[in-house]
């Protein structure tokens, strides 16, 4: 199946992402936002979409929101994304600024009403470290049959704190949970 490896100004990691999906049997296609905004490429022929991360829009505060705005305020592109998200035969993955961008597009995505917004780290600084996460039972296509696994992940972000607007986190929404070295869930800094 074809997968759009989506990028915007300042995004990096798209080459590695494309290679990972190609090795998994996908036909990876490099798609820049200007290709979609200009109409040179559309999402109809794609089964998957990956919004890559890095330093979109200079990675300033709210960079993913800026990326989302380029979709939300461009009528044809907005409709194209909404149609893609409503298809039953597609999947989407957002990484780093791409994840922020998708969270800001939740009004277009069925079932995303409970998704969080991403806010600045409580440490008030950019955080880059190796963290440990535990895979929780969820509907995640990417984590099937992995519940209970503890995985090391590299984290690097200034806005990685999920905010749910004071609402409790809905059951089944959390796919990965920060854990300490013994595998217990933690909110202790710097493990979380």
PDB file of C-alpha atoms in Angstrom:
ATOM      1  CA  UNK A   1       0.000   0.000   0.000  1.00  0.00           C
ATOM      2  CA  UNK A   2       1.067   3.604  -0.603  1.00  0.00           C
ATOM      3  CA  UNK A   3       1.949   5.732   2.401  1.00  0.00           C
ATOM      4  CA  UNK A   4       2.457   9.491   2.315  1.00  0.00           C
ATOM      5  CA  UNK A   5       5.535  10.509   4.299  1.00  0.00           C
ATOM      6  CA  UNK A   6       4.353  14.042   5.053  1.00  0.00           C
ATOM      7  CA  UNK A   7       6.718  16.855   5.866  1.00  0.00           C
ATOM      8  CA  UNK A   8       6.719  20.612   6.281  1.00  0.00           C
ATOM      9  CA  UNK A   9       9.359  23.301   6.488  1.00  0.00           C
ATOM     10  CA  UNK A  10      12.045  22.238   8.984  1.00  0.00           C
ATOM     11  CA  UNK A  11      10.888  18.626   9.387  1.00  0.00           C
ATOM     12  CA  UNK A  12      13.585  15.982   9.490  1.00  0.00           C
ATOM     13  CA  UNK A  13      13.604  12.219   9.781  1.00  0.00           C
ATOM     14  CA  UNK A  14      11.356  11.774   6.746  1.00  0.00           C
ATOM     15  CA  UNK A  15      14.012   9.781   4.861  1.00  0.00           C
ATOM     16  CA  UNK A  16      14.405   7.318   7.735  1.00  0.00           C
ATOM     17  CA  UNK A  17      10.617   7.121   8.176  1.00  0.00           C
ATOM     18  CA  UNK A  18      10.159   6.400   4.475  1.00  0.00           C
ATOM     19  CA  UNK A  19      12.846   3.708   4.616  1.00  0.00           C
ATOM     20  CA  UNK A  20      11.254   2.071   7.676  1.00  0.00           C
ATOM     21  CA  UNK A  21       7.869   1.856   5.967  1.00  0.00           C
ATOM     22  CA  UNK A  22       9.442   0.673   2.687  1.00  0.00           C
ATOM     23  CA  UNK A  23      11.179  -2.140   4.599  1.00  0.00           C
ATOM     24  CA  UNK A  24       7.784  -3.021   6.072  1.00  0.00           C
ATOM     25  CA  UNK A  25       6.305  -3.491   2.603  1.00  0.00           C
ATOM     26  CA  UNK A  26       4.839  -0.057   1.911  1.00  0.00           C
ATOM     27  CA  UNK A  27       5.396   2.164  -1.101  1.00  0.00           C
ATOM     28  CA  UNK A  28       6.696   5.279   0.657  1.00  0.00           C
ATOM     29  CA  UNK A  29       6.063   8.580  -1.111  1.00  0.00           C
ATOM     30  CA  UNK A  30       7.726  11.816   0.009  1.00  0.00           C
ATOM     31  CA  UNK A  31       4.957  14.443   0.211  1.00  0.00           C
ATOM     32  CA  UNK A  32       5.679  18.048   1.146  1.00  0.00           C
ATOM     33  CA  UNK A  33       2.794  20.202   2.344  1.00  0.00           C
ATOM     34  CA  UNK A  34       3.270  22.456  -0.687  1.00  0.00           C
ATOM     35  CA  UNK A  35       2.453  19.416  -2.873  1.00  0.00           C
ATOM     36  CA  UNK A  36      -0.928  19.126  -1.115  1.00  0.00           C
ATOM     37  CA  UNK A  37      -1.675  22.835  -0.884  1.00  0.00           C
ATOM     38  CA  UNK A  38      -0.950  23.305  -4.597  1.00  0.00           C
ATOM     39  CA  UNK A  39      -3.007  20.265  -5.618  1.00  0.00           C
ATOM     40  CA  UNK A  40      -0.035  18.474  -7.231  1.00  0.00           C
ATOM     41  CA  UNK A  41      -0.625  15.535  -4.859  1.00  0.00           C
ATOM     42  CA  UNK A  42      -3.824  14.401  -3.168  1.00  0.00           C
ATOM     43  CA  UNK A  43      -4.435  11.864  -0.421  1.00  0.00           C
ATOM     44  CA  UNK A  44      -6.980   9.697  -2.280  1.00  0.00           C
ATOM     45  CA  UNK A  45      -4.442   7.080  -3.405  1.00  0.00           C
ATOM     46  CA  UNK A  46      -2.804   6.649   0.010  1.00  0.00           C
ATOM     47  CA  UNK A  47      -3.632   4.028   2.633  1.00  0.00           C
ATOM     48  CA  UNK A  48      -1.445   5.670   5.265  1.00  0.00           C
ATOM     49  CA  UNK A  49      -0.140   9.055   6.281  1.00  0.00           C
ATOM     50  CA  UNK A  50       2.817   9.762   8.550  1.00  0.00           C
ATOM     51  CA  UNK A  51       3.339  13.344   9.708  1.00  0.00           C
ATOM     52  CA  UNK A  52       7.045  13.442  10.500  1.00  0.00           C
ATOM     53  CA  UNK A  53       8.708  15.458  13.205  1.00  0.00           C
ATOM     54  CA  UNK A  54      11.737  17.543  13.705  1.00  0.00           C
ATOM     55  CA  UNK A  55      11.748  21.279  13.736  1.00  0.00           C
ATOM     56  CA  UNK A  56       8.724  22.378  11.735  1.00  0.00           C
ATOM     57  CA  UNK A  57       8.418  26.142  11.563  1.00  0.00           C
ATOM     58  CA  UNK A  58      11.675  26.481  13.516  1.00  0.00           C
ATOM     59  CA  UNK A  59      10.244  24.384  16.383  1.00  0.00           C
ATOM     60  CA  UNK A  60       8.949  27.516  18.060  1.00  0.00           C
ATOM     61  CA  UNK A  61       6.193  27.154  20.637  1.00  0.00           C
ATOM     62  CA  UNK A  62       3.134  25.705  18.992  1.00  0.00           C
ATOM     63  CA  UNK A  63       4.974  24.633  15.827  1.00  0.00           C
ATOM     64  CA  UNK A  64       2.562  21.725  15.304  1.00  0.00           C
ATOM     65  CA  UNK A  65      -0.331  24.152  15.646  1.00  0.00           C
ATOM     66  CA  UNK A  66       1.132  26.306  12.891  1.00  0.00           C
ATOM     67  CA  UNK A  67       1.376  23.262  10.663  1.00  0.00           C
ATOM     68  CA  UNK A  68      -2.249  22.365  11.447  1.00  0.00           C
ATOM     69  CA  UNK A  69      -3.352  25.913  10.632  1.00  0.00           C
ATOM     70  CA  UNK A  70      -1.959  25.528   7.103  1.00  0.00           C
ATOM     71  CA  UNK A  71      -4.487  22.686   6.697  1.00  0.00           C
ATOM     72  CA  UNK A  72      -7.421  24.084   8.679  1.00  0.00           C
ATOM     73  CA  UNK A  73      -7.437  27.451   6.893  1.00  0.00           C
ATOM     74  CA  UNK A  74      -7.025  26.074   3.348  1.00  0.00           C
ATOM     75  CA  UNK A  75     -10.506  24.891   2.394  1.00  0.00           C
ATOM     76  CA  UNK A  76      -9.614  22.276  -0.243  1.00  0.00           C
ATOM     77  CA  UNK A  77      -6.768  20.822   1.822  1.00  0.00           C
ATOM     78  CA  UNK A  78      -8.928  20.771   4.948  1.00  0.00           C
ATOM     79  CA  UNK A  79     -11.616  18.822   3.095  1.00  0.00           C
ATOM     80  CA  UNK A  80      -8.993  16.450   1.670  1.00  0.00           C
ATOM     81  CA  UNK A  81      -7.601  15.641   5.128  1.00  0.00           C
ATOM     82  CA  UNK A  82     -11.079  15.256   6.605  1.00  0.00           C
ATOM     83  CA  UNK A  83     -12.054  12.852   3.821  1.00  0.00           C
ATOM     84  CA  UNK A  84      -8.846  10.858   4.351  1.00  0.00           C
ATOM     85  CA  UNK A  85      -9.444  10.596   8.111  1.00  0.00           C
ATOM     86  CA  UNK A  86     -13.046   9.470   7.586  1.00  0.00           C
ATOM     87  CA  UNK A  87     -12.101   6.623   5.262  1.00  0.00           C
ATOM     88  CA  UNK A  88     -12.261   3.183   6.917  1.00  0.00           C
ATOM     89  CA  UNK A  89      -9.210   1.905   5.011  1.00  0.00           C
ATOM     90  CA  UNK A  90      -6.568   4.394   6.238  1.00  0.00           C
ATOM     91  CA  UNK A  91      -4.247   4.936   9.178  1.00  0.00           C
ATOM     92  CA  UNK A  92      -2.258   7.931  10.400  1.00  0.00           C
ATOM     93  CA  UNK A  93       0.837   8.329  12.567  1.00  0.00           C
ATOM     94  CA  UNK A  94       2.177  11.609  13.934  1.00  0.00           C
ATOM     95  CA  UNK A  95       5.711  11.956  15.281  1.00  0.00           C
ATOM     96  CA  UNK A  96       6.974  14.954  17.285  1.00  0.00           C
ATOM     97  CA  UNK A  97       5.661  18.120  15.580  1.00  0.00           C
ATOM     98  CA  UNK A  98       3.567  15.794  13.400  1.00  0.00           C
ATOM     99  CA  UNK A  99       1.862  14.508  16.555  1.00  0.00           C
ATOM    100  CA  UNK A 100       1.225  18.079  17.707  1.00  0.00           C
ATOM    101  CA  UNK A 101      -0.179  18.857  14.263  1.00  0.00           C
ATOM    102  CA  UNK A 102      -2.575  15.898  14.362  1.00  0.00           C
ATOM    103  CA  UNK A 103      -3.732  16.810  17.875  1.00  0.00           C
ATOM    104  CA  UNK A 104      -4.581  20.276  16.551  1.00  0.00           C
ATOM    105  CA  UNK A 105      -6.569  18.653  13.698  1.00  0.00           C
ATOM    106  CA  UNK A 106      -8.728  16.556  16.046  1.00  0.00           C
ATOM    107  CA  UNK A 107     -11.912  18.301  14.893  1.00  0.00           C
ATOM    108  CA  UNK A 108     -11.368  16.587  11.510  1.00  0.00           C
ATOM    109  CA  UNK A 109     -10.568  13.128  12.915  1.00  0.00           C
ATOM    110  CA  UNK A 110     -13.356  10.738  13.940  1.00  0.00           C
ATOM    111  CA  UNK A 111     -13.001   9.612  17.562  1.00  0.00           C
ATOM    112  CA  UNK A 112     -10.341  12.202  18.414  1.00  0.00           C
ATOM    113  CA  UNK A 113     -12.512  14.420  20.609  1.00  0.00           C
ATOM    114  CA  UNK A 114     -10.716  13.261  23.773  1.00  0.00           C
ATOM    115  CA  UNK A 115      -7.224  13.777  22.406  1.00  0.00           C
ATOM    116  CA  UNK A 116      -4.984  16.110  24.403  1.00  0.00           C
ATOM    117  CA  UNK A 117      -3.278  19.317  23.437  1.00  0.00           C
ATOM    118  CA  UNK A 118       0.466  19.476  23.976  1.00  0.00           C
ATOM    119  CA  UNK A 119       1.791  22.085  26.379  1.00  0.00           C
ATOM    120  CA  UNK A 120       5.205  23.229  27.525  1.00  0.00           C
ATOM    121  CA  UNK A 121       7.174  20.937  29.808  1.00  0.00           C
ATOM    122  CA  UNK A 122       6.749  21.610  33.520  1.00  0.00           C
ATOM    123  CA  UNK A 123      10.531  21.965  33.732  1.00  0.00           C
ATOM    124  CA  UNK A 124      10.138  25.014  31.457  1.00  0.00           C
ATOM    125  CA  UNK A 125      13.015  23.769  29.325  1.00  0.00           C
ATOM    126  CA  UNK A 126      13.732  21.550  26.365  1.00  0.00           C
ATOM    127  CA  UNK A 127      14.082  17.949  27.554  1.00  0.00           C
ATOM    128  CA  UNK A 128      16.211  15.369  25.737  1.00  0.00           C
ATOM    129  CA  UNK A 129      16.827  11.997  27.351  1.00  0.00           C
ATOM    130  CA  UNK A 130      16.268   8.280  27.149  1.00  0.00           C
ATOM    131  CA  UNK A 131      12.970   7.375  28.791  1.00  0.00           C
ATOM    132  CA  UNK A 132      11.337   4.071  29.574  1.00  0.00           C
ATOM    133  CA  UNK A 133       7.716   3.444  28.565  1.00  0.00           C
ATOM    134  CA  UNK A 134       5.340   0.530  29.066  1.00  0.00           C
ATOM    135  CA  UNK A 135       2.919  -0.455  26.326  1.00  0.00           C
ATOM    136  CA  UNK A 136      -0.652  -0.320  27.661  1.00  0.00           C
ATOM    137  CA  UNK A 137      -3.630  -2.228  26.243  1.00  0.00           C
ATOM    138  CA  UNK A 138      -5.070  -0.010  23.501  1.00  0.00           C
ATOM    139  CA  UNK A 139      -6.498  -0.028  20.011  1.00  0.00           C
ATOM    140  CA  UNK A 140      -3.186   1.203  18.576  1.00  0.00           C
ATOM    141  CA  UNK A 141      -2.468  -0.411  15.223  1.00  0.00           C
ATOM    142  CA  UNK A 142       1.264   0.026  15.839  1.00  0.00           C
ATOM    143  CA  UNK A 143       1.365  -1.661  19.263  1.00  0.00           C
ATOM    144  CA  UNK A 144      -0.782  -4.749  18.666  1.00  0.00           C
ATOM    145  CA  UNK A 145       0.135  -7.684  20.937  1.00  0.00           C
ATOM    146  CA  UNK A 146       2.799  -5.642  22.758  1.00  0.00           C
ATOM    147  CA  UNK A 147       0.902  -4.783  25.985  1.00  0.00           C
ATOM    148  CA  UNK A 148       3.160  -5.055  29.013  1.00  0.00           C
ATOM    149  CA  UNK A 149       6.388  -4.540  27.060  1.00  0.00           C
ATOM    150  CA  UNK A 150       8.790  -1.950  28.470  1.00  0.00           C
ATOM    151  CA  UNK A 151      10.682  -0.058  25.791  1.00  0.00           C
ATOM    152  CA  UNK A 152      13.408   2.579  25.903  1.00  0.00           C
ATOM    153  CA  UNK A 153      12.536   5.611  23.766  1.00  0.00           C
ATOM    154  CA  UNK A 154      14.484   8.742  22.981  1.00  0.00           C
ATOM    155  CA  UNK A 155      12.527  11.851  23.905  1.00  0.00           C
ATOM    156  CA  UNK A 156      13.426  15.369  22.841  1.00  0.00           C
ATOM    157  CA  UNK A 157      10.842  18.116  23.140  1.00  0.00           C
ATOM    158  CA  UNK A 158       9.894  21.425  24.668  1.00  0.00           C
ATOM    159  CA  UNK A 159       6.139  20.774  24.499  1.00  0.00           C
ATOM    160  CA  UNK A 160       5.619  17.146  25.417  1.00  0.00           C
ATOM    161  CA  UNK A 161       3.118  17.451  28.252  1.00  0.00           C
ATOM    162  CA  UNK A 162      -0.325  16.139  27.320  1.00  0.00           C
ATOM    163  CA  UNK A 163      -3.131  18.378  28.626  1.00  0.00           C
ATOM    164  CA  UNK A 164      -6.689  17.109  28.724  1.00  0.00           C
ATOM    165  CA  UNK A 165      -8.306  20.379  29.813  1.00  0.00           C
ATOM    166  CA  UNK A 166      -8.950  19.141  33.344  1.00  0.00           C
ATOM    167  CA  UNK A 167     -10.804  16.062  32.093  1.00  0.00           C
ATOM    168  CA  UNK A 168      -9.712  12.596  33.248  1.00  0.00           C
ATOM    169  CA  UNK A 169      -7.839  10.594  30.634  1.00  0.00           C
ATOM    170  CA  UNK A 170     -10.384   8.296  28.962  1.00  0.00           C
ATOM    171  CA  UNK A 171      -9.880   4.541  29.389  1.00  0.00           C
ATOM    172  CA  UNK A 172      -7.993   2.962  26.508  1.00  0.00           C
ATOM    173  CA  UNK A 173      -6.635   6.271  25.191  1.00  0.00           C
ATOM    174  CA  UNK A 174      -3.150   5.889  26.682  1.00  0.00           C
ATOM    175  CA  UNK A 175      -1.028   3.559  24.552  1.00  0.00           C
ATOM    176  CA  UNK A 176       2.340   4.194  26.257  1.00  0.00           C
ATOM    177  CA  UNK A 177       2.993   5.126  29.871  1.00  0.00           C
ATOM    178  CA  UNK A 178       6.196   6.459  31.412  1.00  0.00           C
ATOM    179  CA  UNK A 179       7.612   3.946  33.898  1.00  0.00           C
ATOM    180  CA  UNK A 180      10.568   3.835  36.261  1.00  0.00           C
ATOM    181  CA  UNK A 181      13.399   1.274  36.109  1.00  0.00           C
ATOM    182  CA  UNK A 182      11.219  -1.325  37.890  1.00  0.00           C
ATOM    183  CA  UNK A 183       8.387  -0.898  35.349  1.00  0.00           C
ATOM    184  CA  UNK A 184       6.032   0.984  37.688  1.00  0.00           C
ATOM    185  CA  UNK A 185       4.062   3.934  36.274  1.00  0.00           C
ATOM    186  CA  UNK A 186       5.640   7.211  37.323  1.00  0.00           C
ATOM    187  CA  UNK A 187       5.081  10.938  37.188  1.00  0.00           C
ATOM    188  CA  UNK A 188       8.459  11.518  38.849  1.00  0.00           C
ATOM    189  CA  UNK A 189      10.873  13.836  37.067  1.00  0.00           C
ATOM    190  CA  UNK A 190      13.067  13.032  35.105  1.00  0.00           C
ATOM    191  CA  UNK A 191      11.598   9.593  34.305  1.00  0.00           C
ATOM    192  CA  UNK A 192       8.383  11.331  33.180  1.00  0.00           C
TER     193      UNK A 192
END
